[in-house]
Short mmCIF file of N, CA, C and O in Angstrom, two decimals:
data_model
loop_
_atom_site.label_atom_id
_atom_site.label_comp_id
_atom_site.label_asym_id
_atom_site.label_seq_id
_atom_site.Cartn_x
_atom_site.Cartn_y
_atom_site.Cartn_z
N CYS Z 1 39.10 19.13 -5.71
CA CYS Z 1 38.92 20.32 -6.51
C CYS Z 1 38.14 21.38 -5.71
O CYS Z 1 38.52 22.54 -5.74
N ASN Z 2 37.08 20.98 -5.04
CA ASN Z 2 36.30 21.95 -4.26
C ASN Z 2 37.12 22.54 -3.12
O ASN Z 2 36.96 23.72 -2.80
N ARG Z 3 37.98 21.74 -2.54
CA ARG Z 3 38.82 22.23 -1.44
C ARG Z 3 39.81 23.27 -1.95
O ARG Z 3 40.03 24.31 -1.31
N VAL Z 4 40.39 23.01 -3.09
CA VAL Z 4 41.34 23.95 -3.69
C VAL Z 4 40.63 25.27 -3.99
O VAL Z 4 41.14 26.35 -3.70
N LEU Z 5 39.44 25.18 -4.58
CA LEU Z 5 38.68 26.39 -4.89
C LEU Z 5 38.30 27.14 -3.63
O LEU Z 5 38.34 28.37 -3.59
N SER Z 6 37.96 26.42 -2.59
CA SER Z 6 37.60 27.07 -1.33
C SER Z 6 38.79 27.83 -0.74
O SER Z 6 38.65 28.96 -0.29
N VAL Z 7 39.96 27.19 -0.76
CA VAL Z 7 41.16 27.84 -0.24
C VAL Z 7 41.51 29.06 -1.10
O VAL Z 7 41.86 30.13 -0.59
N ALA Z 8 41.40 28.91 -2.40
CA ALA Z 8 41.69 30.02 -3.31
C ALA Z 8 40.75 31.20 -3.05
O ALA Z 8 41.18 32.35 -2.98
N GLU Z 9 39.47 30.90 -2.88
CA GLU Z 9 38.49 31.97 -2.64
C GLU Z 9 38.76 32.67 -1.31
O GLU Z 9 38.72 33.89 -1.22
N LYS Z 10 39.06 31.90 -0.27
CA LYS Z 10 39.36 32.48 1.04
C LYS Z 10 40.63 33.31 1.01
O LYS Z 10 40.79 34.23 1.80
N SER Z 11 41.52 33.01 0.07
CA SER Z 11 42.76 33.76 -0.08
C SER Z 11 42.57 35.04 -0.89
O SER Z 11 43.51 35.81 -1.06
N GLY Z 12 41.37 35.24 -1.42
CA GLY Z 12 41.10 36.44 -2.18
C GLY Z 12 41.33 36.32 -3.68
O GLY Z 12 41.28 37.32 -4.39
N LEU Z 13 41.59 35.11 -4.16
CA LEU Z 13 41.80 34.92 -5.59
C LEU Z 13 40.47 34.90 -6.32
O LEU Z 13 39.43 34.54 -5.76
N ILE Z 14 40.49 35.27 -7.56
CA ILE Z 14 39.29 35.25 -8.38
C ILE Z 14 39.06 33.83 -8.88
O ILE Z 14 39.93 33.26 -9.54
N ILE Z 15 37.89 33.28 -8.56
CA ILE Z 15 37.59 31.92 -8.99
C ILE Z 15 36.27 31.83 -9.77
O ILE Z 15 35.94 30.79 -10.30
N LYS Z 16 35.53 32.94 -9.83
CA LYS Z 16 34.24 32.93 -10.52
C LYS Z 16 34.31 33.81 -11.77
O LYS Z 16 34.92 34.87 -11.76
N HIS Z 17 33.65 33.36 -12.82
CA HIS Z 17 33.68 34.08 -14.10
C HIS Z 17 32.98 35.44 -14.04
O HIS Z 17 33.21 36.29 -14.88
N ASN Z 18 32.14 35.65 -13.04
CA ASN Z 18 31.42 36.93 -12.94
C ASN Z 18 31.91 37.79 -11.77
O ASN Z 18 31.20 38.68 -11.33
N ASP Z 19 33.12 37.55 -11.32
CA ASP Z 19 33.69 38.35 -10.24
C ASP Z 19 33.87 39.79 -10.73
O ASP Z 19 34.49 40.03 -11.77
N PRO Z 20 33.30 40.76 -10.02
CA PRO Z 20 33.38 42.16 -10.46
C PRO Z 20 34.81 42.68 -10.60
O PRO Z 20 35.05 43.63 -11.36
N ARG Z 21 35.76 42.07 -9.92
CA ARG Z 21 37.15 42.53 -10.04
C ARG Z 21 37.69 42.34 -11.44
O ARG Z 21 38.65 43.00 -11.84
N LEU Z 22 37.06 41.46 -12.22
CA LEU Z 22 37.53 41.21 -13.59
C LEU Z 22 37.34 42.40 -14.52
O LEU Z 22 37.97 42.48 -15.56
N VAL Z 23 36.47 43.33 -14.17
CA VAL Z 23 36.22 44.48 -15.04
C VAL Z 23 37.11 45.67 -14.69
O VAL Z 23 37.06 46.69 -15.37
N ILE Z 24 37.89 45.56 -13.62
CA ILE Z 24 38.67 46.70 -13.14
C ILE Z 24 40.17 46.48 -13.36
O ILE Z 24 40.71 45.46 -12.96
N ASP Z 25 40.80 47.44 -13.99
CA ASP Z 25 42.26 47.50 -14.07
C ASP Z 25 42.69 48.57 -13.07
O ASP Z 25 42.20 49.70 -13.14
N ALA Z 26 43.57 48.22 -12.15
CA ALA Z 26 43.99 49.19 -11.13
C ALA Z 26 45.48 49.09 -10.88
O ALA Z 26 46.06 48.01 -10.89
N CYS Z 27 46.08 50.23 -10.64
CA CYS Z 27 47.49 50.28 -10.24
C CYS Z 27 47.56 50.20 -8.72
O CYS Z 27 46.53 50.30 -8.05
N PRO Z 28 48.75 50.07 -8.17
CA PRO Z 28 48.86 50.01 -6.71
C PRO Z 28 48.46 51.31 -6.02
O PRO Z 28 47.88 51.30 -4.95
N GLY Z 29 48.77 52.44 -6.65
CA GLY Z 29 48.51 53.72 -5.98
C GLY Z 29 49.33 53.82 -4.70
O GLY Z 29 50.36 53.17 -4.56
N GLN Z 30 48.87 54.66 -3.78
CA GLN Z 30 49.56 54.80 -2.48
C GLN Z 30 49.40 53.52 -1.68
O GLN Z 30 48.38 52.86 -1.80
N PRO Z 31 50.26 53.12 -0.86
CA PRO Z 31 51.62 53.60 -0.68
C PRO Z 31 52.62 52.90 -1.59
O PRO Z 31 53.80 53.19 -1.52
N GLY Z 32 52.13 52.02 -2.47
CA GLY Z 32 53.03 51.23 -3.30
C GLY Z 32 53.74 51.97 -4.40
O GLY Z 32 54.75 51.52 -4.92
N CYS Z 33 53.23 53.14 -4.77
CA CYS Z 33 53.84 53.91 -5.84
C CYS Z 33 54.07 55.34 -5.35
O CYS Z 33 53.16 55.97 -4.79
N SER Z 34 55.26 55.84 -5.59
CA SER Z 34 55.58 57.19 -5.12
C SER Z 34 54.78 58.28 -5.86
O SER Z 34 54.64 59.38 -5.36
N SER Z 35 54.22 57.95 -7.03
CA SER Z 35 53.40 58.91 -7.77
C SER Z 35 51.93 58.86 -7.38
O SER Z 35 51.16 59.75 -7.74
N GLY Z 36 51.54 57.81 -6.67
CA GLY Z 36 50.14 57.63 -6.32
C GLY Z 36 49.59 58.75 -5.46
O GLY Z 36 50.21 59.15 -4.48
N GLU Z 37 48.42 59.25 -5.82
CA GLU Z 37 47.76 60.31 -5.06
C GLU Z 37 46.56 59.79 -4.28
O GLU Z 37 45.93 60.54 -3.53
N VAL Z 38 46.22 58.51 -4.49
CA VAL Z 38 45.12 57.85 -3.79
C VAL Z 38 45.50 56.39 -3.57
O VAL Z 38 46.46 55.89 -4.16
N HIS Z 39 44.75 55.70 -2.76
CA HIS Z 39 44.94 54.27 -2.52
C HIS Z 39 44.15 53.50 -3.58
O HIS Z 39 43.12 52.89 -3.29
N ALA Z 40 44.63 53.54 -4.81
CA ALA Z 40 43.90 53.02 -5.97
C ALA Z 40 43.51 51.55 -5.82
O ALA Z 40 42.37 51.18 -6.10
N MET Z 41 44.43 50.71 -5.41
CA MET Z 41 44.14 49.28 -5.31
C MET Z 41 43.06 49.01 -4.26
O MET Z 41 42.12 48.25 -4.51
N ASP Z 42 43.18 49.63 -3.11
CA ASP Z 42 42.17 49.46 -2.06
C ASP Z 42 40.81 50.00 -2.52
O ASP Z 42 39.77 49.38 -2.29
N ASP Z 43 40.82 51.15 -3.17
CA ASP Z 43 39.57 51.74 -3.64
C ASP Z 43 38.94 50.89 -4.74
O ASP Z 43 37.71 50.74 -4.79
N ALA Z 44 39.76 50.29 -5.59
CA ALA Z 44 39.25 49.40 -6.64
C ALA Z 44 38.61 48.16 -6.02
O ALA Z 44 37.54 47.71 -6.46
N GLU Z 45 39.24 47.62 -5.00
CA GLU Z 45 38.69 46.44 -4.31
C GLU Z 45 37.35 46.78 -3.66
O GLU Z 45 36.38 46.03 -3.78
N THR Z 46 37.27 47.92 -3.00
CA THR Z 46 36.02 48.35 -2.39
C THR Z 46 34.96 48.58 -3.45
O THR Z 46 33.80 48.17 -3.28
N LEU Z 47 35.34 49.22 -4.53
CA LEU Z 47 34.42 49.48 -5.63
C LEU Z 47 33.85 48.18 -6.18
O LEU Z 47 32.63 48.06 -6.39
N ALA Z 48 34.70 47.20 -6.39
CA ALA Z 48 34.25 45.90 -6.91
C ALA Z 48 33.21 45.25 -5.99
O ALA Z 48 32.24 44.66 -6.46
N LYS Z 49 33.41 45.38 -4.70
CA LYS Z 49 32.47 44.79 -3.74
C LYS Z 49 31.12 45.51 -3.74
O LYS Z 49 30.09 44.92 -3.42
N GLN Z 50 31.12 46.79 -4.11
CA GLN Z 50 29.90 47.59 -4.06
C GLN Z 50 29.11 47.60 -5.36
O GLN Z 50 27.93 47.96 -5.36
N LEU Z 51 29.73 47.21 -6.46
CA LEU Z 51 29.05 47.28 -7.76
C LEU Z 51 28.07 46.14 -7.95
O LEU Z 51 28.32 45.01 -7.54
N ASP Z 52 26.96 46.44 -8.58
CA ASP Z 52 26.01 45.44 -9.03
C ASP Z 52 26.16 45.37 -10.55
O ASP Z 52 25.74 46.30 -11.26
N LEU Z 53 26.77 44.31 -11.03
CA LEU Z 53 27.04 44.19 -12.45
C LEU Z 53 26.02 43.33 -13.19
O LEU Z 53 26.24 42.98 -14.34
N SER Z 54 24.91 43.01 -12.55
CA SER Z 54 23.89 42.23 -13.24
C SER Z 54 23.40 43.03 -14.46
O SER Z 54 23.12 44.22 -14.37
N GLY Z 55 23.38 42.38 -15.59
CA GLY Z 55 23.00 43.05 -16.82
C GLY Z 55 24.15 43.75 -17.52
O GLY Z 55 23.98 44.29 -18.61
N THR Z 56 25.32 43.77 -16.90
CA THR Z 56 26.50 44.39 -17.49
C THR Z 56 27.47 43.28 -17.90
O THR Z 56 27.83 42.45 -17.07
N PRO Z 57 27.88 43.24 -19.16
CA PRO Z 57 28.84 42.21 -19.56
C PRO Z 57 30.15 42.34 -18.77
O PRO Z 57 30.63 43.45 -18.55
N ILE Z 58 30.69 41.21 -18.33
CA ILE Z 58 31.96 41.21 -17.62
C ILE Z 58 33.06 41.38 -18.68
O ILE Z 58 33.45 40.44 -19.35
N THR Z 59 33.49 42.61 -18.85
CA THR Z 59 34.46 42.97 -19.87
C THR Z 59 35.70 43.54 -19.22
O THR Z 59 35.63 44.57 -18.54
N PRO Z 60 36.86 42.89 -19.39
CA PRO Z 60 38.09 43.46 -18.83
C PRO Z 60 38.31 44.87 -19.34
O PRO Z 60 38.03 45.19 -20.50
N GLY Z 61 38.80 45.74 -18.46
CA GLY Z 61 39.09 47.11 -18.85
C GLY Z 61 37.89 48.03 -18.85
O GLY Z 61 38.00 49.18 -19.27
N LEU Z 62 36.76 47.56 -18.36
CA LEU Z 62 35.56 48.40 -18.30
C LEU Z 62 35.79 49.61 -17.40
O LEU Z 62 35.33 50.70 -17.69
N ILE Z 63 36.53 49.38 -16.31
CA ILE Z 63 36.82 50.44 -15.35
C ILE Z 63 38.33 50.47 -15.11
O ILE Z 63 38.94 49.43 -14.86
N HIS Z 64 38.90 51.66 -15.17
CA HIS Z 64 40.32 51.83 -14.87
C HIS Z 64 40.44 52.73 -13.65
O HIS Z 64 39.94 53.85 -13.66
N VAL Z 65 41.08 52.23 -12.61
CA VAL Z 65 41.33 53.02 -11.40
C VAL Z 65 42.83 53.29 -11.35
O VAL Z 65 43.63 52.37 -11.20
N SER Z 66 43.18 54.55 -11.49
CA SER Z 66 44.58 54.94 -11.57
C SER Z 66 44.94 55.85 -10.39
O SER Z 66 44.20 56.80 -10.09
N GLY Z 67 46.06 55.59 -9.77
CA GLY Z 67 46.50 56.39 -8.64
C GLY Z 67 46.96 57.78 -9.02
O GLY Z 67 47.03 58.67 -8.18
N CYS Z 68 47.28 57.98 -10.30
CA CYS Z 68 47.73 59.29 -10.78
C CYS Z 68 47.47 59.38 -12.28
O CYS Z 68 46.97 58.43 -12.88
N ALA Z 69 47.85 60.47 -12.87
CA ALA Z 69 47.58 60.70 -14.29
C ALA Z 69 48.48 59.88 -15.24
O ALA Z 69 48.23 59.86 -16.44
N LYS Z 70 49.49 59.19 -14.70
CA LYS Z 70 50.36 58.40 -15.58
C LYS Z 70 49.62 57.24 -16.23
O LYS Z 70 49.93 56.86 -17.35
N GLY Z 71 48.68 56.64 -15.53
CA GLY Z 71 47.88 55.56 -16.10
C GLY Z 71 48.64 54.28 -16.38
O GLY Z 71 48.41 53.63 -17.39
N CYS Z 72 49.53 53.89 -15.50
CA CYS Z 72 50.38 52.73 -15.73
C CYS Z 72 49.62 51.40 -15.85
O CYS Z 72 50.06 50.51 -16.57
N ALA Z 73 48.50 51.27 -15.19
CA ALA Z 73 47.77 50.00 -15.21
C ALA Z 73 47.07 49.75 -16.54
O ALA Z 73 46.79 48.61 -16.89
N ARG Z 74 46.77 50.81 -17.27
CA ARG Z 74 46.05 50.66 -18.54
C ARG Z 74 46.32 51.88 -19.42
O ARG Z 74 46.04 53.00 -19.03
N ARG Z 75 46.84 51.65 -20.59
CA ARG Z 75 47.12 52.74 -21.53
C ARG Z 75 45.95 53.01 -22.48
O ARG Z 75 45.82 54.08 -23.02
N LEU Z 76 45.09 52.01 -22.67
CA LEU Z 76 43.95 52.15 -23.57
C LEU Z 76 42.81 52.88 -22.88
O LEU Z 76 42.72 52.90 -21.65
N ALA Z 77 41.92 53.44 -23.67
CA ALA Z 77 40.73 54.10 -23.11
C ALA Z 77 39.82 53.07 -22.47
O ALA Z 77 39.74 51.92 -22.91
N SER Z 78 39.15 53.48 -21.42
CA SER Z 78 38.14 52.66 -20.75
C SER Z 78 36.83 53.42 -20.74
O SER Z 78 36.82 54.65 -20.74
N PRO Z 79 35.71 52.70 -20.71
CA PRO Z 79 34.43 53.39 -20.57
C PRO Z 79 34.39 54.28 -19.33
O PRO Z 79 33.85 55.38 -19.36
N VAL Z 80 34.99 53.81 -18.23
CA VAL Z 80 35.07 54.59 -16.99
C VAL Z 80 36.52 54.61 -16.53
O VAL Z 80 37.11 53.55 -16.30
N THR Z 81 37.08 55.80 -16.39
CA THR Z 81 38.44 55.95 -15.89
C THR Z 81 38.40 56.87 -14.67
O THR Z 81 37.83 57.96 -14.73
N LEU Z 82 38.99 56.41 -13.58
CA LEU Z 82 39.06 57.17 -12.34
C LEU Z 82 40.52 57.47 -12.07
O LEU Z 82 41.34 56.55 -12.01
N VAL Z 83 40.84 58.75 -11.92
CA VAL Z 83 42.24 59.16 -11.79
C VAL Z 83 42.45 59.89 -10.48
O VAL Z 83 41.80 60.89 -10.20
N GLY Z 84 43.39 59.38 -9.67
CA GLY Z 84 43.72 60.03 -8.41
C GLY Z 84 44.30 61.41 -8.64
O GLY Z 84 45.16 61.60 -9.50
N ASN Z 85 43.79 62.37 -7.85
CA ASN Z 85 44.23 63.74 -7.99
C ASN Z 85 44.06 64.44 -6.64
O ASN Z 85 42.94 64.75 -6.25
N GLY Z 86 45.16 64.59 -5.92
CA GLY Z 86 45.11 65.29 -4.64
C GLY Z 86 44.27 64.61 -3.58
O GLY Z 86 43.60 65.28 -2.80
N GLY Z 87 44.24 63.29 -3.56
CA GLY Z 87 43.49 62.55 -2.56
C GLY Z 87 42.05 62.25 -2.96
O GLY Z 87 41.34 61.55 -2.25
N LEU Z 88 41.62 62.79 -4.10
CA LEU Z 88 40.28 62.56 -4.62
C LEU Z 88 40.42 61.97 -6.02
O LEU Z 88 41.52 61.71 -6.48
N TYR Z 89 39.28 61.76 -6.69
CA TYR Z 89 39.32 61.18 -8.03
C TYR Z 89 38.71 62.12 -9.06
O TYR Z 89 37.75 62.83 -8.79
N ASP Z 90 39.31 62.08 -10.25
CA ASP Z 90 38.72 62.69 -11.43
C ASP Z 90 38.02 61.58 -12.19
O ASP Z 90 38.49 60.44 -12.22
N PHE Z 91 36.90 61.89 -12.80
CA PHE Z 91 36.06 60.92 -13.51
C PHE Z 91 36.10 61.21 -15.00
O PHE Z 91 35.79 62.32 -15.43
N ILE Z 92 36.53 60.21 -15.78
CA ILE Z 92 36.65 60.36 -17.23
C ILE Z 92 35.78 59.29 -17.89
O ILE Z 92 35.87 58.12 -17.55
N LEU Z 93 34.98 59.73 -18.82
CA LEU Z 93 34.10 58.83 -19.54
C LEU Z 93 34.70 58.54 -20.91
O LEU Z 93 35.03 59.48 -21.66
N ASN Z 94 34.87 57.27 -21.24
CA ASN Z 94 35.40 56.83 -22.54
C ASN Z 94 36.73 57.50 -22.89
O ASN Z 94 36.87 58.11 -23.94
N GLY Z 95 37.68 57.36 -21.99
CA GLY Z 95 38.98 57.96 -22.26
C GLY Z 95 40.10 57.33 -21.46
O GLY Z 95 39.90 56.38 -20.71
N THR Z 96 41.27 57.89 -21.62
CA THR Z 96 42.43 57.46 -20.85
C THR Z 96 42.63 58.45 -19.70
O THR Z 96 41.90 59.43 -19.58
N THR Z 97 43.65 58.21 -18.91
CA THR Z 97 43.95 59.11 -17.80
C THR Z 97 44.33 60.51 -18.27
O THR Z 97 44.29 61.45 -17.48
N GLU Z 98 44.69 60.65 -19.53
CA GLU Z 98 45.10 61.94 -20.07
C GLU Z 98 43.93 62.77 -20.59
O GLU Z 98 44.09 63.94 -20.93
N ALA Z 99 42.74 62.17 -20.67
CA ALA Z 99 41.57 62.89 -21.19
C ALA Z 99 41.04 63.89 -20.17
O ALA Z 99 41.33 63.80 -18.98
N ARG Z 100 40.27 64.82 -20.65
CA ARG Z 100 39.67 65.83 -19.79
C ARG Z 100 38.55 65.18 -18.96
O ARG Z 100 37.65 64.54 -19.51
N PRO Z 101 38.60 65.33 -17.64
CA PRO Z 101 37.56 64.73 -16.80
C PRO Z 101 36.22 65.44 -16.94
O PRO Z 101 36.16 66.65 -17.14
N SER Z 102 35.16 64.65 -16.82
CA SER Z 102 33.82 65.24 -16.83
C SER Z 102 33.42 65.68 -15.43
O SER Z 102 32.53 66.51 -15.27
N LYS Z 103 34.11 65.15 -14.43
CA LYS Z 103 33.84 65.52 -13.03
C LYS Z 103 35.15 65.37 -12.26
O LYS Z 103 35.93 64.46 -12.50
N THR Z 104 35.41 66.29 -11.36
CA THR Z 104 36.62 66.23 -10.53
C THR Z 104 36.23 66.25 -9.06
O THR Z 104 35.10 66.61 -8.70
N GLY Z 105 37.18 65.90 -8.21
CA GLY Z 105 36.98 66.01 -6.77
C GLY Z 105 36.02 65.01 -6.18
O GLY Z 105 35.27 65.33 -5.25
N ILE Z 106 36.03 63.78 -6.67
CA ILE Z 106 35.12 62.75 -6.17
C ILE Z 106 35.82 61.97 -5.06
O ILE Z 106 36.91 61.42 -5.25
N ALA Z 107 35.17 61.88 -3.91
CA ALA Z 107 35.71 61.11 -2.79
C ALA Z 107 35.58 59.62 -3.09
O ALA Z 107 34.66 59.19 -3.79
N SER Z 108 36.50 58.82 -2.56
CA SER Z 108 36.46 57.38 -2.79
C SER Z 108 35.13 56.78 -2.33
O SER Z 108 34.65 55.81 -2.91
N THR Z 109 34.52 57.36 -1.31
CA THR Z 109 33.25 56.86 -0.80
C THR Z 109 32.09 57.10 -1.76
O THR Z 109 31.03 56.48 -1.62
N ASP Z 110 32.28 57.97 -2.74
CA ASP Z 110 31.23 58.27 -3.71
C ASP Z 110 31.45 57.59 -5.06
O ASP Z 110 30.63 57.76 -5.98
N LEU Z 111 32.53 56.83 -5.19
CA LEU Z 111 32.84 56.22 -6.48
C LEU Z 111 31.78 55.21 -6.92
O LEU Z 111 31.36 55.21 -8.08
N ALA Z 112 31.35 54.35 -6.01
CA ALA Z 112 30.44 53.27 -6.39
C ALA Z 112 29.14 53.80 -6.99
O ALA Z 112 28.69 53.31 -8.03
N SER Z 113 28.54 54.79 -6.36
CA SER Z 113 27.27 55.29 -6.89
C SER Z 113 27.47 55.95 -8.25
O SER Z 113 26.67 55.75 -9.18
N ARG Z 114 28.53 56.72 -8.42
CA ARG Z 114 28.79 57.38 -9.71
C ARG Z 114 29.08 56.35 -10.79
O ARG Z 114 28.54 56.43 -11.90
N VAL Z 115 29.91 55.37 -10.49
CA VAL Z 115 30.25 54.34 -11.48
C VAL Z 115 29.01 53.50 -11.80
O VAL Z 115 28.74 53.19 -12.96
N GLN Z 116 28.25 53.12 -10.78
CA GLN Z 116 27.05 52.31 -11.00
C GLN Z 116 26.07 53.03 -11.92
O GLN Z 116 25.55 52.44 -12.86
N ASN Z 117 25.83 54.30 -11.68
CA ASN Z 117 24.93 55.07 -12.53
C ASN Z 117 25.45 55.17 -13.96
O ASN Z 117 24.69 55.07 -14.92
N THR Z 118 26.75 55.35 -14.10
CA THR Z 118 27.35 55.45 -15.43
C THR Z 118 27.23 54.13 -16.17
O THR Z 118 26.86 54.11 -17.35
N LEU Z 119 27.52 53.02 -15.51
CA LEU Z 119 27.40 51.71 -16.15
C LEU Z 119 25.95 51.44 -16.54
O LEU Z 119 25.68 50.88 -17.61
N ARG Z 120 25.02 51.82 -15.70
CA ARG Z 120 23.60 51.66 -16.02
C ARG Z 120 23.26 52.46 -17.29
O ARG Z 120 22.60 51.95 -18.19
N ASP Z 121 23.75 53.69 -17.36
CA ASP Z 121 23.49 54.52 -18.54
C ASP Z 121 24.14 53.93 -19.79
O ASP Z 121 23.52 53.90 -20.86
N LEU Z 122 25.37 53.45 -19.67
CA LEU Z 122 26.06 52.85 -20.80
C LEU Z 122 25.34 51.60 -21.29
O LEU Z 122 25.17 51.41 -22.50
N THR Z 123 24.91 50.76 -20.37
CA THR Z 123 24.20 49.53 -20.73
C THR Z 123 22.87 49.88 -21.38
O THR Z 123 22.48 49.29 -22.39
N HIS Z 124 22.18 50.87 -20.82
CA HIS Z 124 20.89 51.30 -21.38
C HIS Z 124 21.07 51.84 -22.79
O HIS Z 124 20.31 51.51 -23.70
N ASN Z 125 22.10 52.66 -22.99
CA ASN Z 125 22.36 53.23 -24.32
C ASN Z 125 22.73 52.14 -25.32
O ASN Z 125 22.32 52.20 -26.48
N ASP Z 126 23.52 51.14 -24.89
CA ASP Z 126 23.88 50.04 -25.78
C ASP Z 126 22.65 49.24 -26.18
O ASP Z 126 22.49 48.85 -27.32
N THR Z 127 21.75 49.02 -25.22
CA THR Z 127 20.53 48.28 -25.48
C THR Z 127 19.63 49.06 -26.44
O THR Z 127 19.07 48.50 -27.37
N GLN Z 128 19.53 50.38 -26.23
CA GLN Z 128 18.71 51.22 -27.10
C GLN Z 128 19.28 51.24 -28.52
O GLN Z 128 18.53 51.16 -29.48
N GLY Z 129 20.60 51.32 -28.63
CA GLY Z 129 21.24 51.32 -29.94
C GLY Z 129 21.03 50.02 -30.68
O GLY Z 129 20.76 49.99 -31.88
N ALA Z 130 21.11 48.89 -29.97
CA ALA Z 130 20.91 47.59 -30.57
C ALA Z 130 19.45 47.42 -31.02
O ALA Z 130 19.18 46.86 -32.08
N ALA Z 131 18.52 47.95 -30.24
CA ALA Z 131 17.11 47.84 -30.59
C ALA Z 131 16.81 48.65 -31.85
O ALA Z 131 16.03 48.23 -32.71
N LYS Z 132 17.43 49.82 -31.98
CA LYS Z 132 17.20 50.67 -33.17
C LYS Z 132 17.80 50.06 -34.42
O LYS Z 132 17.26 50.18 -35.50
N SER Z 133 18.97 49.42 -34.28
CA SER Z 133 19.63 48.86 -35.45
C SER Z 133 19.07 47.48 -35.82
O SER Z 133 19.31 46.98 -36.89
N GLY Z 134 18.33 46.86 -34.90
CA GLY Z 134 17.80 45.52 -35.12
C GLY Z 134 16.53 45.58 -35.81
O GLY Z 134 16.04 45.15 -36.73
#
């Protein structure tokens, strides 16, 4: 069993319940999709490696990385939606790819810090809301 898990992990498969990739829905983006305006899958993989999700529930669909405004990987709203637009990303909070972005023109290298800060704020607000209602 350990050998199988080791081979699976070395192959890039998800084998841990707290793998950050579990919170991200991503489309292929460029070059896999002719509509892709960014390398969504690669950027999602990089983002997952850079995120610190301690204190954040591992919830599928928490982050949606879309190569274009079509949003093929996820039709439902996500707390964080990143939409490829002209080689950069638009940032949408609590919406789908069709929602109005709160920030545009974000380079892939700046995604992790923006997403991390947003998740921290969302987690903090959820904690504050639970404390007030409790």
